[in-house]
PDB file of C-alpha atoms in Angstrom:
ATOM      1  CA  MET A 194     -26.691  32.295   9.650  1.00 86.00           C
ATOM      2  CA  ILE A 195     -23.235  32.827   7.887  1.00 95.00           C
ATOM      3  CA  LYS A 196     -20.334  34.349   9.484  1.00 96.00           C
ATOM      4  CA  VAL A 197     -16.494  35.129   7.000  1.00 97.00           C
ATOM      5  CA  LYS A 198     -13.760  36.273   8.582  1.00 97.00           C
ATOM      6  CA  ASP A 199     -10.805  36.913   7.200  1.00 98.00           C
ATOM      7  CA  LEU A 200     -10.461  35.126   4.347  1.00 98.00           C
ATOM      8  CA  TYR A 201      -7.467  35.734   2.061  1.00 98.00           C
ATOM      9  CA  LYS A 202      -6.666  33.595  -1.121  1.00 98.00           C
ATOM     10  CA  ALA A 203      -3.643  33.933  -3.373  1.00 97.00           C
ATOM     11  CA  PHE A 204      -3.260  32.629  -6.594  1.00 96.00           C
ATOM     12  CA  GLY A 205       0.776  32.527  -7.121  1.00 95.00           C
ATOM     13  CA  ALA A 206       1.917  36.609  -6.418  1.00 95.00           C
ATOM     14  CA  ASN A 207      -1.814  37.496  -7.145  1.00 96.00           C
ATOM     15  CA  GLU A 208      -3.478  38.282  -3.711  1.00 97.00           C
ATOM     16  CA  VAL A 209      -7.265  38.237  -4.667  1.00 97.00           C
ATOM     17  CA  LEU A 210      -8.887  38.498  -1.313  1.00 98.00           C
ATOM     18  CA  LYS A 211      -7.300  40.073   1.896  1.00 98.00           C
ATOM     19  CA  GLY A 212      -9.064  39.170   4.862  1.00 97.00           C
ATOM     20  CA  VAL A 213     -12.886  39.947   3.623  1.00 98.00           C
ATOM     21  CA  SER A 214     -15.379  39.352   5.869  1.00 97.00           C
ATOM     22  CA  LEU A 215     -19.125  39.389   6.317  1.00 95.00           C
ATOM     23  CA  GLU A 216     -21.843  38.358   8.343  1.00 94.00           C
ATOM     24  CA  ALA A 217     -25.619  37.714   7.317  1.00 92.00           C
ATOM     25  CA  ASP A 218     -28.325  36.172   9.229  1.00 89.00           C
ATOM     26  CA  LYS A 219     -31.058  33.986   8.378  1.00 84.00           C
ATOM     27  CA  GLU A 220     -33.539  35.812   5.696  1.00 85.00           C
ATOM     28  CA  ASP A 221     -30.779  38.071   4.955  1.00 92.00           C
ATOM     29  CA  VAL A 222     -29.653  38.622   1.059  1.00 94.00           C
ATOM     30  CA  THR A 223     -26.412  40.435   0.590  1.00 96.00           C
ATOM     31  CA  ILE A 224     -25.593  42.387  -2.409  1.00 96.00           C
ATOM     32  CA  ILE A 225     -22.162  41.920  -3.582  1.00 97.00           C
ATOM     33  CA  LEU A 226     -20.845  44.942  -5.858  1.00 96.00           C
ATOM     34  CA  GLY A 227     -17.223  45.741  -7.221  1.00 95.00           C
ATOM     35  CA  PRO A 228     -15.452  45.844 -10.986  1.00 94.00           C
ATOM     36  CA  SER A 229     -14.137  43.215 -12.270  1.00 92.00           C
ATOM     37  CA  GLY A 230     -11.653  41.300 -10.647  1.00 92.00           C
ATOM     38  CA  SER A 231     -11.895  42.819  -7.050  1.00 95.00           C
ATOM     39  CA  GLY A 232     -12.335  39.576  -5.812  1.00 96.00           C
ATOM     40  CA  LYS A 233     -16.528  38.750  -5.777  1.00 97.00           C
ATOM     41  CA  THR A 234     -16.266  35.130  -7.798  1.00 95.00           C
ATOM     42  CA  THR A 235     -12.972  33.831  -5.758  1.00 97.00           C
ATOM     43  CA  LEU A 236     -14.865  35.004  -2.435  1.00 97.00           C
ATOM     44  CA  LEU A 237     -17.903  32.900  -3.161  1.00 96.00           C
ATOM     45  CA  LYS A 238     -15.990  30.094  -3.880  1.00 96.00           C
ATOM     46  CA  CYS A 239     -14.050  30.163  -1.193  1.00 97.00           C
ATOM     47  CA  ILE A 240     -17.376  30.105   1.390  1.00 96.00           C
ATOM     48  CA  ASN A 241     -18.741  26.909  -0.618  1.00 94.00           C
ATOM     49  CA  PHE A 242     -14.690  25.571  -0.576  1.00 95.00           C
ATOM     50  CA  LEU A 243     -14.606  25.441  -4.592  1.00 94.00           C
ATOM     51  CA  VAL A 244     -11.655  26.889  -3.678  1.00 96.00           C
ATOM     52  CA  ARG A 245      -9.652  26.566  -0.637  1.00 96.00           C
ATOM     53  CA  ALA A 246      -8.816  29.953   1.120  1.00 97.00           C
ATOM     54  CA  ASP A 247      -5.230  30.294   2.509  1.00 97.00           C
ATOM     55  CA  HIS A 248      -6.042  31.731   6.293  1.00 97.00           C
ATOM     56  CA  GLY A 249      -9.708  32.858   7.727  1.00 97.00           C
ATOM     57  CA  THR A 250     -13.403  30.538   8.946  1.00 98.00           C
ATOM     58  CA  VAL A 251     -16.239  30.197   7.247  1.00 98.00           C
ATOM     59  CA  ALA A 252     -19.458  29.710   9.733  1.00 97.00           C
ATOM     60  CA  ILE A 253     -22.684  28.489   8.305  1.00 96.00           C
ATOM     61  CA  GLY A 254     -25.221  27.792  11.488  1.00 92.00           C
ATOM     62  CA  ASP A 255     -23.614  25.862  13.686  1.00 93.00           C
ATOM     63  CA  LEU A 256     -20.584  24.811  12.033  1.00 96.00           C
ATOM     64  CA  ASN A 257     -17.834  26.729  12.106  1.00 96.00           C
ATOM     65  CA  VAL A 258     -14.445  25.909   9.828  1.00 97.00           C
ATOM     66  CA  ASP A 259     -10.931  26.915   9.448  1.00 97.00           C
ATOM     67  CA  THR A 260     -10.002  27.499   6.029  1.00 96.00           C
ATOM     68  CA  ARG A 261      -6.535  26.392   5.884  1.00 94.00           C
ATOM     69  CA  HIS A 262      -7.383  23.425   7.907  1.00 95.00           C
ATOM     70  CA  ALA A 263     -10.430  22.063   7.069  1.00 95.00           C
ATOM     71  CA  THR A 264     -11.309  18.198   7.075  1.00 96.00           C
ATOM     72  CA  LYS A 265     -13.154  16.808   4.092  1.00 95.00           C
ATOM     73  CA  HIS A 266     -15.976  15.897   6.836  1.00 96.00           C
ATOM     74  CA  GLU A 267     -16.010  19.603   7.529  1.00 96.00           C
ATOM     75  CA  ILE A 268     -16.287  20.754   3.980  1.00 95.00           C
ATOM     76  CA  LEU A 269     -19.051  18.529   3.476  1.00 93.00           C
ATOM     77  CA  GLY A 270     -20.714  20.009   6.393  1.00 94.00           C
ATOM     78  CA  LEU A 271     -20.668  23.329   4.784  1.00 93.00           C
ATOM     79  CA  ARG A 272     -21.577  22.185   1.387  1.00 91.00           C
ATOM     80  CA  ARG A 273     -24.748  20.788   2.215  1.00 90.00           C
ATOM     81  CA  LYS A 274     -25.354  23.928   4.111  1.00 93.00           C
ATOM     82  CA  SER A 275     -24.993  26.008   1.197  1.00 93.00           C
ATOM     83  CA  THR A 276     -25.605  25.916  -2.433  1.00 92.00           C
ATOM     84  CA  MET A 277     -24.185  27.514  -5.412  1.00 91.00           C
ATOM     85  CA  VAL A 278     -26.115  29.546  -8.731  1.00 93.00           C
ATOM     86  CA  PHE A 279     -23.810  29.949 -11.210  1.00 87.00           C
ATOM     87  CA  GLN A 280     -23.362  32.272 -14.838  1.00 84.00           C
ATOM     88  CA  GLN A 281     -23.347  29.032 -16.044  1.00 82.00           C
ATOM     89  CA  TYR A 282     -26.163  27.257 -15.822  1.00 81.00           C
ATOM     90  CA  ASN A 283     -24.246  23.849 -15.548  1.00 85.00           C
ATOM     91  CA  LEU A 284     -26.937  21.783 -16.107  1.00 92.00           C
ATOM     92  CA  PHE A 285     -27.257  18.223 -17.346  1.00 93.00           C
ATOM     93  CA  ARG A 286     -27.774  18.056 -20.906  1.00 93.00           C
ATOM     94  CA  ASN A 287     -28.855  14.844 -21.470  1.00 95.00           C
ATOM     95  CA  LYS A 288     -31.597  15.089 -18.325  1.00 96.00           C
ATOM     96  CA  THR A 289     -34.899  16.401 -18.187  1.00 97.00           C
ATOM     97  CA  ALA A 290     -35.749  19.871 -16.066  1.00 97.00           C
ATOM     98  CA  LEU A 291     -37.134  17.428 -13.171  1.00 97.00           C
ATOM     99  CA  GLU A 292     -34.250  15.219 -13.206  1.00 96.00           C
ATOM    100  CA  ASN A 293     -31.549  18.080 -12.947  1.00 96.00           C
ATOM    101  CA  VAL A 294     -33.599  19.357 -10.125  1.00 96.00           C
ATOM    102  CA  ILE A 295     -33.473  15.969  -8.156  1.00 95.00           C
ATOM    103  CA  GLU A 296     -30.153  14.741  -8.903  1.00 92.00           C
ATOM    104  CA  GLY A 297     -28.866  15.424  -5.934  1.00 89.00           C
ATOM    105  CA  LEU A 298     -31.878  14.208  -3.675  1.00 91.00           C
ATOM    106  CA  VAL A 299     -31.595  11.141  -5.479  1.00 91.00           C
ATOM    107  CA  VAL A 300     -27.655  10.765  -5.943  1.00 87.00           C
ATOM    108  CA  VAL A 301     -26.261  12.457  -2.441  1.00 83.00           C
ATOM    109  CA  GLN A 302     -29.280  12.471  -0.304  1.00 88.00           C
ATOM    110  CA  LYS A 303     -30.521   9.266  -1.362  1.00 91.00           C
ATOM    111  CA  VAL A 304     -33.778  10.431  -1.186  1.00 92.00           C
ATOM    112  CA  PRO A 305     -36.518   7.628  -2.467  1.00 95.00           C
ATOM    113  CA  ARG A 306     -37.025   9.296  -6.072  1.00 94.00           C
ATOM    114  CA  GLU A 307     -40.625   8.963  -5.612  1.00 94.00           C
ATOM    115  CA  LYS A 308     -39.923  11.798  -3.098  1.00 95.00           C
ATOM    116  CA  ALA A 309     -37.503  13.009  -4.631  1.00 96.00           C
ATOM    117  CA  GLU A 310     -39.795  14.198  -7.478  1.00 96.00           C
ATOM    118  CA  LYS A 311     -42.968  15.464  -5.548  1.00 96.00           C
ATOM    119  CA  ARG A 312     -40.416  18.394  -4.106  1.00 95.00           C
ATOM    120  CA  GLY A 313     -38.589  18.269  -8.133  1.00 96.00           C
ATOM    121  CA  LYS A 314     -42.223  19.281  -9.270  1.00 96.00           C
ATOM    122  CA  GLU A 315     -42.982  22.138  -6.125  1.00 96.00           C
ATOM    123  CA  LEU A 316     -39.603  23.928  -7.319  1.00 95.00           C
ATOM    124  CA  LEU A 317     -40.047  23.710 -10.892  1.00 96.00           C
ATOM    125  CA  ASP A 318     -43.521  25.462 -10.072  1.00 94.00           C
ATOM    126  CA  LEU A 319     -41.836  27.585  -7.926  1.00 93.00           C
ATOM    127  CA  VAL A 320     -40.079  29.095 -10.782  1.00 93.00           C
ATOM    128  CA  GLY A 321     -42.767  28.879 -13.112  1.00 92.00           C
ATOM    129  CA  LEU A 322     -41.769  25.898 -14.776  1.00 94.00           C
ATOM    130  CA  SER A 323     -44.486  23.995 -14.031  1.00 92.00           C
ATOM    131  CA  GLU A 324     -44.793  22.845 -18.311  1.00 93.00           C
ATOM    132  CA  LYS A 325     -41.457  22.252 -18.512  1.00 95.00           C
ATOM    133  CA  PHE A 326     -40.981  18.689 -16.143  1.00 96.00           C
ATOM    134  CA  ASN A 327     -40.126  16.956 -18.905  1.00 96.00           C
ATOM    135  CA  VAL A 328     -38.086  19.405 -21.288  1.00 96.00           C
ATOM    136  CA  TYR A 329     -34.719  18.867 -21.934  1.00 96.00           C
ATOM    137  CA  PRO A 330     -32.020  21.545 -21.554  1.00 95.00           C
ATOM    138  CA  SER A 331     -31.259  22.538 -25.483  1.00 94.00           C
ATOM    139  CA  LYS A 332     -35.238  23.331 -25.829  1.00 96.00           C
ATOM    140  CA  LEU A 333     -34.843  25.793 -22.511  1.00 94.00           C
ATOM    141  CA  SER A 334     -34.334  29.684 -23.171  1.00 93.00           C
ATOM    142  CA  GLY A 335     -31.156  30.838 -21.250  1.00 92.00           C
ATOM    143  CA  GLY A 336     -33.936  32.220 -18.311  1.00 92.00           C
ATOM    144  CA  GLN A 337     -35.685  29.102 -18.174  1.00 94.00           C
ATOM    145  CA  GLN A 338     -32.115  27.386 -17.593  1.00 94.00           C
ATOM    146  CA  GLN A 339     -31.571  29.787 -14.909  1.00 93.00           C
ATOM    147  CA  ARG A 340     -34.357  28.845 -13.311  1.00 94.00           C
ATOM    148  CA  VAL A 341     -34.161  25.299 -13.386  1.00 95.00           C
ATOM    149  CA  GLY A 342     -31.277  26.157 -11.468  1.00 94.00           C
ATOM    150  CA  ILE A 343     -32.252  27.979  -9.026  1.00 94.00           C
ATOM    151  CA  ALA A 344     -34.952  25.191  -8.497  1.00 95.00           C
ATOM    152  CA  ARG A 345     -31.941  22.871  -8.089  1.00 94.00           C
ATOM    153  CA  ALA A 346     -30.418  24.644  -5.368  1.00 93.00           C
ATOM    154  CA  LEU A 347     -33.292  25.408  -3.450  1.00 93.00           C
ATOM    155  CA  ALA A 348     -34.265  20.907  -3.649  1.00 93.00           C
ATOM    156  CA  THR A 349     -31.797  20.326  -0.988  1.00 88.00           C
ATOM    157  CA  LYS A 350     -32.859  22.943   1.216  1.00 90.00           C
ATOM    158  CA  PRO A 351     -29.976  25.010   1.908  1.00 92.00           C
ATOM    159  CA  GLU A 352     -29.295  27.794   4.568  1.00 93.00           C
ATOM    160  CA  VAL A 353     -27.414  29.967   2.281  1.00 94.00           C
ATOM    161  CA  ILE A 354     -27.778  29.954  -1.825  1.00 95.00           C
ATOM    162  CA  LEU A 355     -24.540  31.713  -3.488  1.00 96.00           C
ATOM    163  CA  PHE A 356     -25.274  33.246  -6.558  1.00 95.00           C
ATOM    164  CA  ASP A 357     -22.585  34.289  -8.741  1.00 94.00           C
ATOM    165  CA  GLU A 358     -23.952  37.181 -11.217  1.00 91.00           C
ATOM    166  CA  PRO A 359     -26.627  34.746 -12.259  1.00 90.00           C
ATOM    167  CA  THR A 360     -28.442  37.041 -15.097  1.00 89.00           C
ATOM    168  CA  SER A 361     -24.890  38.029 -16.574  1.00 86.00           C
ATOM    169  CA  SER A 362     -25.231  35.332 -19.056  1.00 80.00           C
ATOM    170  CA  LEU A 363     -28.324  36.328 -20.394  1.00 84.00           C
ATOM    171  CA  ASP A 364     -30.136  38.318 -23.114  1.00 84.00           C
ATOM    172  CA  PRO A 365     -31.852  41.689 -21.479  1.00 83.00           C
ATOM    173  CA  GLU A 366     -34.995  40.238 -22.178  1.00 80.00           C
ATOM    174  CA  LEU A 367     -35.017  37.524 -20.183  1.00 85.00           C
ATOM    175  CA  VAL A 368     -32.843  39.253 -17.228  1.00 89.00           C
ATOM    176  CA  GLY A 369     -36.177  40.133 -15.646  1.00 89.00           C
ATOM    177  CA  GLU A 370     -37.776  36.277 -15.359  1.00 88.00           C
ATOM    178  CA  VAL A 371     -34.469  35.406 -13.427  1.00 90.00           C
ATOM    179  CA  LEU A 372     -34.704  38.356 -10.810  1.00 91.00           C
ATOM    180  CA  GLU A 373     -38.147  37.502 -10.355  1.00 90.00           C
ATOM    181  CA  VAL A 374     -37.354  34.206  -9.668  1.00 90.00           C
ATOM    182  CA  MET A 375     -34.522  35.429  -7.185  1.00 90.00           C
ATOM    183  CA  LYS A 376     -37.488  37.549  -5.441  1.00 89.00           C
ATOM    184  CA  THR A 377     -39.479  34.278  -4.536  1.00 88.00           C
ATOM    185  CA  VAL A 378     -36.089  32.663  -3.129  1.00 86.00           C
ATOM    186  CA  ALA A 379     -35.803  36.024  -0.870  1.00 85.00           C
ATOM    187  CA  ARG A 380     -39.231  35.388   0.310  1.00 84.00           C
ATOM    188  CA  GLN A 381     -38.208  31.727   1.635  1.00 82.00           C
ATOM    189  CA  GLY A 382     -36.486  32.584   4.814  1.00 82.00           C
ATOM    190  CA  ILE A 383     -32.956  31.291   3.067  1.00 88.00           C
ATOM    191  CA  ALA A 384     -30.125  33.684   3.550  1.00 92.00           C
ATOM    192  CA  MET A 385     -28.600  35.054   0.069  1.00 94.00           C
ATOM    193  CA  VAL A 386     -25.184  36.348  -0.741  1.00 96.00           C
ATOM    194  CA  VAL A 387     -25.324  37.532  -4.439  1.00 96.00           C
ATOM    195  CA  VAL A 388     -22.884  39.089  -6.738  1.00 96.00           C
ATOM    196  CA  THR A 389     -24.772  41.170  -9.276  1.00 93.00           C
ATOM    197  CA  HIS A 390     -24.615  44.476 -11.160  1.00 88.00           C
ATOM    198  CA  GLU A 391     -28.687  44.440 -11.120  1.00 89.00           C
ATOM    199  CA  ILE A 392     -29.033  47.911  -8.921  1.00 89.00           C
ATOM    200  CA  GLN A 393     -32.926  47.922  -8.866  1.00 88.00           C
ATOM    201  CA  PHE A 394     -33.256  44.413  -8.059  1.00 90.00           C
ATOM    202  CA  ALA A 395     -30.583  45.265  -5.258  1.00 91.00           C
ATOM    203  CA  ARG A 396     -32.430  48.067  -4.091  1.00 89.00           C
ATOM    204  CA  GLU A 397     -35.964  45.683  -3.841  1.00 89.00           C
ATOM    205  CA  VAL A 398     -34.710  43.075  -2.332  1.00 91.00           C
ATOM    206  CA  ALA A 399     -31.192  43.632  -0.330  1.00 94.00           C
ATOM    207  CA  SER A 400     -30.687  43.676   3.723  1.00 94.00           C
ATOM    208  CA  GLN A 401     -26.981  44.877   3.202  1.00 96.00           C
ATOM    209  CA  VAL A 402     -25.254  46.213  -0.201  1.00 97.00           C
ATOM    210  CA  ILE A 403     -20.816  45.163   0.262  1.00 97.00           C
ATOM    211  CA  PHE A 404     -19.297  47.145  -2.137  1.00 97.00           C
ATOM    212  CA  MET A 405     -15.473  45.555  -3.117  1.00 97.00           C
ATOM    213  CA  ASP A 406     -12.503  46.530  -4.946  1.00 97.00           C
ATOM    214  CA  GLY A 407      -8.362  45.277  -4.852  1.00 96.00           C
ATOM    215  CA  GLY A 408      -9.571  42.297  -2.813  1.00 97.00           C
ATOM    216  CA  VAL A 409     -11.316  44.284  -0.127  1.00 98.00           C
ATOM    217  CA  VAL A 410     -14.328  45.296   1.226  1.00 97.00           C
ATOM    218  CA  VAL A 411     -13.994  49.103   1.089  1.00 97.00           C
ATOM    219  CA  GLU A 412     -17.512  49.606   1.958  1.00 97.00           C
ATOM    220  CA  GLN A 413     -20.862  48.426   3.111  1.00 96.00           C
ATOM    221  CA  GLY A 414     -24.058  49.021   4.688  1.00 95.00           C
ATOM    222  CA  ALA A 415     -28.053  49.032   3.736  1.00 94.00           C
ATOM    223  CA  PRO A 416     -28.721  49.998   0.068  1.00 93.00           C
ATOM    224  CA  ARG A 417     -30.450  53.298   1.225  1.00 91.00           C
ATOM    225  CA  ASP A 418     -27.231  54.626   2.558  1.00 93.00           C
ATOM    226  CA  ILE A 419     -24.902  52.185  -0.645  1.00 94.00           C
ATOM    227  CA  PHE A 420     -26.475  54.110  -3.392  1.00 91.00           C
ATOM    228  CA  THR A 421     -27.835  57.447  -1.836  1.00 88.00           C
ATOM    229  CA  ASN A 422     -25.042  58.124   0.589  1.00 90.00           C
ATOM    230  CA  ALA A 423     -21.871  56.342  -0.157  1.00 93.00           C
ATOM    231  CA  LYS A 424     -19.020  57.539   1.800  1.00 94.00           C
ATOM    232  CA  GLU A 425     -16.362  55.659   0.200  1.00 96.00           C
ATOM    233  CA  ASP A 426     -14.710  57.879  -2.990  1.00 95.00           C
ATOM    234  CA  ARG A 427     -13.635  54.282  -4.394  1.00 95.00           C
ATOM    235  CA  THR A 428     -17.763  53.111  -3.892  1.00 95.00           C
ATOM    236  CA  LYS A 429     -19.255  56.431  -5.468  1.00 93.00           C
ATOM    237  CA  LYS A 430     -16.907  56.313  -8.515  1.00 93.00           C
ATOM    238  CA  PHE A 431     -18.400  52.493  -9.613  1.00 93.00           C
ATOM    239  CA  LEU A 432     -21.380  53.245  -8.858  1.00 92.00           C
ATOM    240  CA  SER A 433     -21.655  56.799 -11.007  1.00 89.00           C
ATOM    241  CA  ARG A 434     -20.372  54.267 -13.942  1.00 86.00           C
ATOM    242  CA  ILE A 435     -23.434  51.780 -13.497  1.00 82.00           C
ATOM    243  CA  ILE A 436     -25.979  54.313 -12.163  1.00 80.00           C
ATOM    244  CA  PRO A 437     -27.124  56.912 -14.746  1.00 67.00           C
ATOM    245  CA  ALA A 438     -28.323  59.558 -12.152  1.00 60.00           C
ATOM    246  CA  TYR A 439     -25.855  59.388  -9.780  1.00 56.00           C
ATOM    247  CA  SER A 440     -24.051  62.101  -9.084  1.00 51.00           C
ATOM    248  CA  TYR A 441     -19.878  61.357  -8.454  1.00 49.00           C
ATOM    249  CA  GLU A 442     -17.651  64.524  -7.008  1.00 46.00           C
ATOM    250  CA  ILE A 443     -14.314  64.223  -5.700  1.00 40.00           C
TER     251      ILE A 443
END
C-alpha cells in the first residue's frame, strides 16, 4: 500500500506541488496524466525522496514518513520499499545486463553473488532478455535497455515501483515491447505508479487514473470514467488533444 498526503514542493518562487494526495493498494496500477510542468515527475521524486518535499507525508506499507522531518533512516526505509524506473535508462555502461540487475543486491543488500545472479537471470528471463545476460548496454536497443532497468527495479522485491514516462525516450517501434513487459510487472502483485501518455496501456492495466495540472490533482477515477466521462473541463481539454476520438465541448 502507498499513501501520499498533502505533498507540497516549491523551487524558489515556483510552486510545483500544491497539496497532492494519492492512495493505492497492493497490486494497484495508478496512471498519472498531465501536461508538461504539471508536477508529475516531481511527485514521483518526492515519493522516493530523490527530492525532499516541503510538507506532507509518504507512507509505504507500515512506514509513514513526515517529509519535512524525515530522518536518514526513514528515507532509507522508504527507498528499500520502493524503486524508480526513469526516462533515461541510467544503466552502468561498463557492466553487463546481468551485472546491472544484480548491482543493488550484491553491493547494497549484501546478497551472495551466486544467489543474486540466479535472481537476476530469472528477472531478465521475465522481461524477455534471457539471451542478453552478458551483453553491455551499448549493444542493446533502447527498448532492451529499458527492460534491463525494469528487471533491476524488480530485483530488490519492492512494494512500489515508480515509472517516470518509461517509453518517452524510445523510438515508436520499441514502445510496445516495454509496455508488454510493464503489463507483466502489473501481474506480479507490486503497486505501480506510472507517469505516461500511453492511453491504451492505461486503459488496459490501470486501477485508477489521476490527472494533474498546475501542481494539483484535478480529477481522479477509474479508467472507464476518466476516458469516457471526465467531469472537469481541464481533463476533457487535455484528453481531446491526445485521444483523436475524444470530444471536448465547453
